[in-house]
Each structure stands twice: as structure tokens, then as C-alpha cells.
Amino acid sequence: MPIGSVGQHFLFAMAVVALTVCLIAGTLLAVFYRFVADSEESERLPGLALALLRDGGVAVALAFLVGIVLIHLLGDSAPIDTRHFLPIAAAVLLIGVGARGSGLRTRLGKMSAISLLLAVAALMAAGVVIDELQIRWLGAGSWGGWVYPVTLVWVLAFTLTFRRMNGLEGLAASSAVIASAFFCAIAFRQGSWFIYMSSLALCAAALGFLIFNWHPAKIHLGNVGATFLGFAFAVMAIVAARYDHAHTSLAVVPLLLLHLGFDTGFTIVRKLWQGQWSRSTSRSGHLYQLLGGLGYSPRQVTLAYAVLAVLQGFGAIWMLSIPGEQRLLVYLPFLLAYLVLGIMIARRASGAPNTKPVVT
């Protein structure tokens, strides 16, 4: 890819941002003129309008889908094979439609989980799987029949993380913008052009959404955006490691999103350890929620997580300069720091009120 085309890539990113903004603005206008401006409906939002506002992340999925389709059709820098690309595009569409159904709180709500499983199945059928992990003490080489459950767990872990971290305005979206921006830079340096352009499209779509999702939010990510973002990062990590030019390490994307993954894992383990896990409390007690209960504003908490995402981005760049299995050592300082901070926050917030989640 010639350097001179970077300007065109910037215009492409701005077009994706504009598309996301238009989709969201259209949703907001439709809600306003159809329901709010109507005097008969001025005192309440019907279920459909509320669903549109809660699940506005469909705009991110659609803008990204348009972006990668254009990359595949018009790109001149060795896009991935069509037999791998088409299942990815179909999976994104499946997730967007299924997650939209869950926001309507009808029997279509089951489609959120079903569409995700169908999307993963489509990827596996096309051979987009984690079939090799070069870690000597875990056993290098092919995983045989384990490639399918390993890939399923990989995708579910990312989607679970984003869905559980979707409780504060701007937090998940800003983390996605930063992580995809660093992944874009890494792919550019290594010459992985499809991942470079796909990460650029994801960053632009998330940025366009963040404009409306920053506190105080006008529209929320919901199951659409959360499920899609987790799925997109999980799949791009596999494609980068297996099919793109540089075969970027599979460990890069988990590091870029480590702050979200740690918050999710720490919260689940802490609540299970304390015997506080139940259906009604499973989504409460995250570290970002505890920080809110300690008096930090939503913007302060979101900015703090954004700083962590930036530090992890530089850590991922540093990791690629380290040979082989030693790259995993880059995780240690982050994990130790997060563990200390997590314990401190949990102890300070143990008796603090007002730590309920703000569902966005």
C-alpha cells in the first residue's frame, strides 16, 4: 500500500463516521417527530422508540459492514479470500439483526444469543478458527478437534466482556475507538492491509457513535453495539493472526482490551467468592460502577478507562518488538497494577451506597 493513499484512507474513515452519524441522527429525528413531538405521546416513549434509543449500536454495526464491504470490493491491497470474507460480513449482519430483536423485549429477544451462535458457526464452517497457538508450555501446533470449542470460547469471552461493560455512557465506545486505532496502527506498521482498513472502519464507526454516546448520552449502545463490538474484535484478532499478510500475534487484541476484560473477570470472581452472585445482581458491582458510588462522575470514570486503553495500546506496540513467548510478559505489569487497584476500589466501596449500574 503506497503511503500516498493514506489521505484516501482518511477520507474513507470520515465517510464511515458520517454514515454512523447520519444513521444515529436519523434514528433520533424519527423518535422525536414520531413520538415526542406528537402531543398524544409526549408523556411517554412507546416500546419501539425506547428500543431505538437503547439499541442505537446497530448504527455501528451497519456502518462497519458497509465499510468492510467497500474494502473488499474496491480495495487493491490483497483483501482476504472471499470464502473467509463473506461469512464475516454475514455474521455481522446476523448479530445486528438478532441484537436489534433483543432490544424490543419480545420473543425475538432470544435472537440475540441465537444470532451470535449462528454467526460463530458460519465462521467455523468457513475455517475462521483458532487452530494454532505457539506457546510451548501449553503445547504448540495444531489443536485438532479443540479448535471449535476454543474459537467459540474466544468469541463468547469478547462479547461477554463488552456486554457487561456496557453500563456507563461512553465507556465501551471510547475503549473501542482507542483499541481499534492502535490495532490499525499496528496493522499498518506490519503491512496487514485488510486488518488495517477494517480497524480503521471500526474506529470510525465507533467514533461516530461516541459523539452521541458521551455523557450525557442521547443514544445508548445496547445489545446491538456491545455484542457487535466484542464479536468484531474477536474475529479481527483471528483474521490478523491467520489470514492477513503479517500474521499479527493473537495476543495483541486481548491486551488492547485488557482493562475491560479484567473488570469483567475481577467482578465475576469477587461476587462468586463472596456468594453474592444472583440473576438480579449479576450486572452490578463492576469496578467502574463502584467508582461511581465513590463519587467519581461518569466522565471521570470513562476518561480513566480511556487512559488505561491508551497505555495498553503502547504496551501492544512494545510487545511486538519482543520475540516469541516472552511477549506474554507484557501482560504482567498491567495485571498486577489492575489487581492492586481492583482490591483497593472494592475495599473502599464495600460500604458505599449508590453503586447500581447505569444501563446504557
PDB file of N, CA and C in Angstrom, residues 152-205:
ATOM      1  N   LEU A 152     -15.059 -20.833  19.901  1.00  0.00           N
ATOM      2  CA  LEU A 152     -16.333 -20.421  20.491  1.00  0.00           C
ATOM      3  C   LEU A 152     -16.110 -19.680  21.804  1.00  0.00           C
ATOM      4  N   VAL A 153     -15.257 -20.231  22.668  1.00  0.00           N
ATOM      5  CA  VAL A 153     -14.965 -19.581  23.952  1.00  0.00           C
ATOM      6  C   VAL A 153     -14.312 -18.222  23.717  1.00  0.00           C
ATOM      7  N   TRP A 154     -13.426 -18.146  22.734  1.00  0.00           N
ATOM      8  CA  TRP A 154     -12.739 -16.896  22.411  1.00  0.00           C
ATOM      9  C   TRP A 154     -13.748 -15.802  22.050  1.00  0.00           C
ATOM     10  N   VAL A 155     -14.670 -16.116  21.140  1.00  0.00           N
ATOM     11  CA  VAL A 155     -15.657 -15.122  20.703  1.00  0.00           C
ATOM     12  C   VAL A 155     -16.603 -14.764  21.847  1.00  0.00           C
ATOM     13  N   LEU A 156     -17.084 -15.765  22.589  1.00  0.00           N
ATOM     14  CA  LEU A 156     -18.000 -15.501  23.687  1.00  0.00           C
ATOM     15  C   LEU A 156     -17.356 -14.660  24.777  1.00  0.00           C
ATOM     16  N   ALA A 157     -16.061 -14.850  25.011  1.00  0.00           N
ATOM     17  CA  ALA A 157     -15.370 -14.067  26.036  1.00  0.00           C
ATOM     18  C   ALA A 157     -15.360 -12.588  25.667  1.00  0.00           C
ATOM     19  N   PHE A 158     -15.108 -12.280  24.414  1.00  0.00           N
ATOM     20  CA  PHE A 158     -15.097 -10.881  23.969  1.00  0.00           C
ATOM     21  C   PHE A 158     -16.497 -10.274  24.034  1.00  0.00           C
ATOM     22  N   THR A 159     -17.485 -11.008  23.553  1.00  0.00           N
ATOM     23  CA  THR A 159     -18.842 -10.462  23.555  1.00  0.00           C
ATOM     24  C   THR A 159     -19.365 -10.300  24.973  1.00  0.00           C
ATOM     25  N   LEU A 160     -19.073 -11.270  25.849  1.00  0.00           N
ATOM     26  CA  LEU A 160     -19.492 -11.152  27.245  1.00  0.00           C
ATOM     27  C   LEU A 160     -18.861  -9.922  27.892  1.00  0.00           C
ATOM     28  N   THR A 161     -17.587  -9.690  27.604  1.00  0.00           N
ATOM     29  CA  THR A 161     -16.893  -8.539  28.192  1.00  0.00           C
ATOM     30  C   THR A 161     -17.559  -7.231  27.789  1.00  0.00           C
ATOM     31  N   PHE A 162     -17.827  -7.051  26.512  1.00  0.00           N
ATOM     32  CA  PHE A 162     -18.426  -5.794  26.066  1.00  0.00           C
ATOM     33  C   PHE A 162     -19.856  -5.643  26.574  1.00  0.00           C
ATOM     34  N   ARG A 163     -20.597  -6.731  26.649  1.00  0.00           N
ATOM     35  CA  ARG A 163     -21.972  -6.625  27.125  1.00  0.00           C
ATOM     36  C   ARG A 163     -22.019  -6.289  28.609  1.00  0.00           C
ATOM     37  N   ARG A 164     -21.077  -6.788  29.378  1.00  0.00           N
ATOM     38  CA  ARG A 164     -21.055  -6.483  30.810  1.00  0.00           C
ATOM     39  C   ARG A 164     -20.471  -5.097  31.076  1.00  0.00           C
ATOM     40  N   MET A 165     -19.629  -4.608  30.194  1.00  0.00           N
ATOM     41  CA  MET A 165     -19.031  -3.287  30.389  1.00  0.00           C
ATOM     42  C   MET A 165     -19.856  -2.187  29.744  1.00  0.00           C
ATOM     43  N   ASN A 166     -21.031  -2.541  29.270  1.00  0.00           N
ATOM     44  CA  ASN A 166     -21.911  -1.579  28.620  1.00  0.00           C
ATOM     45  C   ASN A 166     -22.869  -0.980  29.648  1.00  0.00           C
ATOM     46  N   GLY A 167     -22.319  -0.405  30.709  1.00  0.00           N
ATOM     47  CA  GLY A 167     -23.155   0.139  31.758  1.00  0.00           C
ATOM     48  C   GLY A 167     -22.861   1.582  32.087  1.00  0.00           C
ATOM     49  N   LEU A 168     -22.027   2.218  31.301  1.00  0.00           N
ATOM     50  CA  LEU A 168     -21.682   3.617  31.554  1.00  0.00           C
ATOM     51  C   LEU A 168     -21.526   4.332  30.223  1.00  0.00           C
ATOM     52  N   GLU A 169     -22.111   5.478  30.119  1.00  0.00           N
ATOM     53  CA  GLU A 169     -22.113   6.224  28.865  1.00  0.00           C
ATOM     54  C   GLU A 169     -20.695   6.490  28.367  1.00  0.00           C
ATOM     55  N   GLY A 170     -20.412   6.044  27.170  1.00  0.00           N
ATOM     56  CA  GLY A 170     -19.144   6.332  26.526  1.00  0.00           C
ATOM     57  C   GLY A 170     -18.011   5.393  26.860  1.00  0.00           C
ATOM     58  N   LEU A 171     -18.156   4.540  27.880  1.00  0.00           N
ATOM     59  CA  LEU A 171     -17.017   3.717  28.308  1.00  0.00           C
ATOM     60  C   LEU A 171     -16.650   2.670  27.260  1.00  0.00           C
ATOM     61  N   ALA A 172     -17.606   1.845  26.866  1.00  0.00           N
ATOM     62  CA  ALA A 172     -17.317   0.795  25.889  1.00  0.00           C
ATOM     63  C   ALA A 172     -16.956   1.392  24.533  1.00  0.00           C
ATOM     64  N   ALA A 173     -17.676   2.430  24.114  1.00  0.00           N
ATOM     65  CA  ALA A 173     -17.424   3.025  22.803  1.00  0.00           C
ATOM     66  C   ALA A 173     -16.052   3.677  22.745  1.00  0.00           C
ATOM     67  N   SER A 174     -15.662   4.406  23.788  1.00  0.00           N
ATOM     68  CA  SER A 174     -14.350   5.063  23.785  1.00  0.00           C
ATOM     69  C   SER A 174     -13.225   4.032  23.829  1.00  0.00           C
ATOM     70  N   SER A 175     -13.415   2.964  24.580  1.00  0.00           N
ATOM     71  CA  SER A 175     -12.407   1.903  24.605  1.00  0.00           C
ATOM     72  C   SER A 175     -12.271   1.254  23.235  1.00  0.00           C
ATOM     73  N   ALA A 176     -13.405   1.090  22.534  1.00  0.00           N
ATOM     74  CA  ALA A 176     -13.360   0.510  21.196  1.00  0.00           C
ATOM     75  C   ALA A 176     -12.643   1.425  20.219  1.00  0.00           C
ATOM     76  N   VAL A 177     -12.870   2.727  20.329  1.00  0.00           N
ATOM     77  CA  VAL A 177     -12.195   3.687  19.445  1.00  0.00           C
ATOM     78  C   VAL A 177     -10.682   3.605  19.639  1.00  0.00           C
ATOM     79  N   ILE A 178     -10.239   3.617  20.884  1.00  0.00           N
ATOM     80  CA  ILE A 178      -8.800   3.616  21.176  1.00  0.00           C
ATOM     81  C   ILE A 178      -8.165   2.290  20.783  1.00  0.00           C
ATOM     82  N   ALA A 179      -8.803   1.179  21.149  1.00  0.00           N
ATOM     83  CA  ALA A 179      -8.244  -0.135  20.828  1.00  0.00           C
ATOM     84  C   ALA A 179      -8.140  -0.345  19.323  1.00  0.00           C
ATOM     85  N   SER A 180      -9.190   0.011  18.587  1.00  0.00           N
ATOM     86  CA  SER A 180      -9.153  -0.174  17.132  1.00  0.00           C
ATOM     87  C   SER A 180      -8.158   0.774  16.475  1.00  0.00           C
ATOM     88  N   ALA A 181      -7.970   1.966  17.044  1.00  0.00           N
ATOM     89  CA  ALA A 181      -6.983   2.901  16.497  1.00  0.00           C
ATOM     90  C   ALA A 181      -5.572   2.333  16.637  1.00  0.00           C
ATOM     91  N   PHE A 182      -5.260   1.766  17.791  1.00  0.00           N
ATOM     92  CA  PHE A 182      -3.942   1.166  17.986  1.00  0.00           C
ATOM     93  C   PHE A 182      -3.777  -0.093  17.128  1.00  0.00           C
ATOM     94  N   PHE A 183      -4.835  -0.880  17.003  1.00  0.00           N
ATOM     95  CA  PHE A 183      -4.757  -2.068  16.154  1.00  0.00           C
ATOM     96  C   PHE A 183      -4.545  -1.667  14.702  1.00  0.00           C
ATOM     97  N   CYS A 184      -5.176  -0.576  14.309  1.00  0.00           N
ATOM     98  CA  CYS A 184      -4.997  -0.031  12.968  1.00  0.00           C
ATOM     99  C   CYS A 184      -3.539   0.362  12.741  1.00  0.00           C
ATOM    100  N   ALA A 185      -2.948   1.058  13.715  1.00  0.00           N
ATOM    101  CA  ALA A 185      -1.552   1.484  13.597  1.00  0.00           C
ATOM    102  C   ALA A 185      -0.604   0.293  13.545  1.00  0.00           C
ATOM    103  N   ILE A 186      -0.881  -0.716  14.368  1.00  0.00           N
ATOM    104  CA  ILE A 186      -0.039  -1.917  14.384  1.00  0.00           C
ATOM    105  C   ILE A 186      -0.120  -2.645  13.049  1.00  0.00           C
ATOM    106  N   ALA A 187      -1.333  -2.793  12.521  1.00  0.00           N
ATOM    107  CA  ALA A 187      -1.504  -3.478  11.238  1.00  0.00           C
ATOM    108  C   ALA A 187      -0.822  -2.710  10.110  1.00  0.00           C
ATOM    109  N   PHE A 188      -0.885  -1.372  10.166  1.00  0.00           N
ATOM    110  CA  PHE A 188      -0.230  -0.556   9.147  1.00  0.00           C
ATOM    111  C   PHE A 188       1.284  -0.766   9.174  1.00  0.00           C
ATOM    112  N   ARG A 189       1.860  -0.771  10.370  1.00  0.00           N
ATOM    113  CA  ARG A 189       3.311  -0.967  10.507  1.00  0.00           C
ATOM    114  C   ARG A 189       3.739  -2.333   9.992  1.00  0.00           C
ATOM    115  N   GLN A 190       2.881  -3.338  10.183  1.00  0.00           N
ATOM    116  CA  GLN A 190       3.254  -4.704   9.801  1.00  0.00           C
ATOM    117  C   GLN A 190       2.835  -5.064   8.377  1.00  0.00           C
ATOM    118  N   GLY A 191       2.061  -4.210   7.743  1.00  0.00           N
ATOM    119  CA  GLY A 191       1.656  -4.479   6.370  1.00  0.00           C
ATOM    120  C   GLY A 191       0.464  -5.400   6.242  1.00  0.00           C
ATOM    121  N   SER A 192      -0.353  -5.494   7.309  1.00  0.00           N
ATOM    122  CA  SER A 192      -1.584  -6.291   7.247  1.00  0.00           C
ATOM    123  C   SER A 192      -2.711  -5.367   6.790  1.00  0.00           C
ATOM    124  N   TRP A 193      -2.882  -5.278   5.485  1.00  0.00           N
ATOM    125  CA  TRP A 193      -3.711  -4.206   4.936  1.00  0.00           C
ATOM    126  C   TRP A 193      -5.200  -4.392   5.182  1.00  0.00           C
ATOM    127  N   PHE A 194      -5.683  -5.622   5.132  1.00  0.00           N
ATOM    128  CA  PHE A 194      -7.111  -5.811   5.380  1.00  0.00           C
ATOM    129  C   PHE A 194      -7.467  -5.443   6.822  1.00  0.00           C
ATOM    130  N   ILE A 195      -6.657  -5.884   7.770  1.00  0.00           N
ATOM    131  CA  ILE A 195      -6.905  -5.549   9.172  1.00  0.00           C
ATOM    132  C   ILE A 195      -6.697  -4.061   9.405  1.00  0.00           C
ATOM    133  N   TYR A 196      -5.741  -3.477   8.717  1.00  0.00           N
ATOM    134  CA  TYR A 196      -5.535  -2.029   8.832  1.00  0.00           C
ATOM    135  C   TYR A 196      -6.796  -1.280   8.432  1.00  0.00           C
ATOM    136  N   MET A 197      -7.367  -1.621   7.285  1.00  0.00           N
ATOM    137  CA  MET A 197      -8.550  -0.921   6.806  1.00  0.00           C
ATOM    138  C   MET A 197      -9.782  -1.284   7.635  1.00  0.00           C
ATOM    139  N   SER A 198      -9.898  -2.550   8.050  1.00  0.00           N
ATOM    140  CA  SER A 198     -11.038  -2.959   8.870  1.00  0.00           C
ATOM    141  C   SER A 198     -11.010  -2.268  10.227  1.00  0.00           C
ATOM    142  N   SER A 199      -9.833  -2.177  10.830  1.00  0.00           N
ATOM    143  CA  SER A 199      -9.697  -1.477  12.110  1.00  0.00           C
ATOM    144  C   SER A 199     -10.018  -0.001  11.951  1.00  0.00           C
ATOM    145  N   LEU A 200      -9.619   0.555  10.812  1.00  0.00           N
ATOM    146  CA  LEU A 200      -9.936   1.958  10.527  1.00  0.00           C
ATOM    147  C   LEU A 200     -11.446   2.156  10.431  1.00  0.00           C
ATOM    148  N   ALA A 201     -12.124   1.225   9.769  1.00  0.00           N
ATOM    149  CA  ALA A 201     -13.581   1.307   9.647  1.00  0.00           C
ATOM    150  C   ALA A 201     -14.251   1.162  11.014  1.00  0.00           C
ATOM    151  N   LEU A 202     -13.749   0.234  11.839  1.00  0.00           N
ATOM    152  CA  LEU A 202     -14.322   0.042  13.169  1.00  0.00           C
ATOM    153  C   LEU A 202     -14.102   1.261  14.052  1.00  0.00           C
ATOM    154  N   CYS A 203     -12.907   1.827  13.983  1.00  0.00           N
ATOM    155  CA  CYS A 203     -12.597   3.030  14.758  1.00  0.00           C
ATOM    156  C   CYS A 203     -13.503   4.181  14.347  1.00  0.00           C
ATOM    157  N   ALA A 204     -13.701   4.353  13.050  1.00  0.00           N
ATOM    158  CA  ALA A 204     -14.532   5.448  12.551  1.00  0.00           C
ATOM    159  C   ALA A 204     -15.993   5.259  12.958  1.00  0.00           C
ATOM    160  N   ALA A 205     -16.497   4.024  12.847  1.00  0.00           N
ATOM    161  CA  ALA A 205     -17.886   3.763  13.223  1.00  0.00           C
ATOM    162  C   ALA A 205     -18.108   3.996  14.716  1.00  0.00           C
TER     163      ALA A 205
END
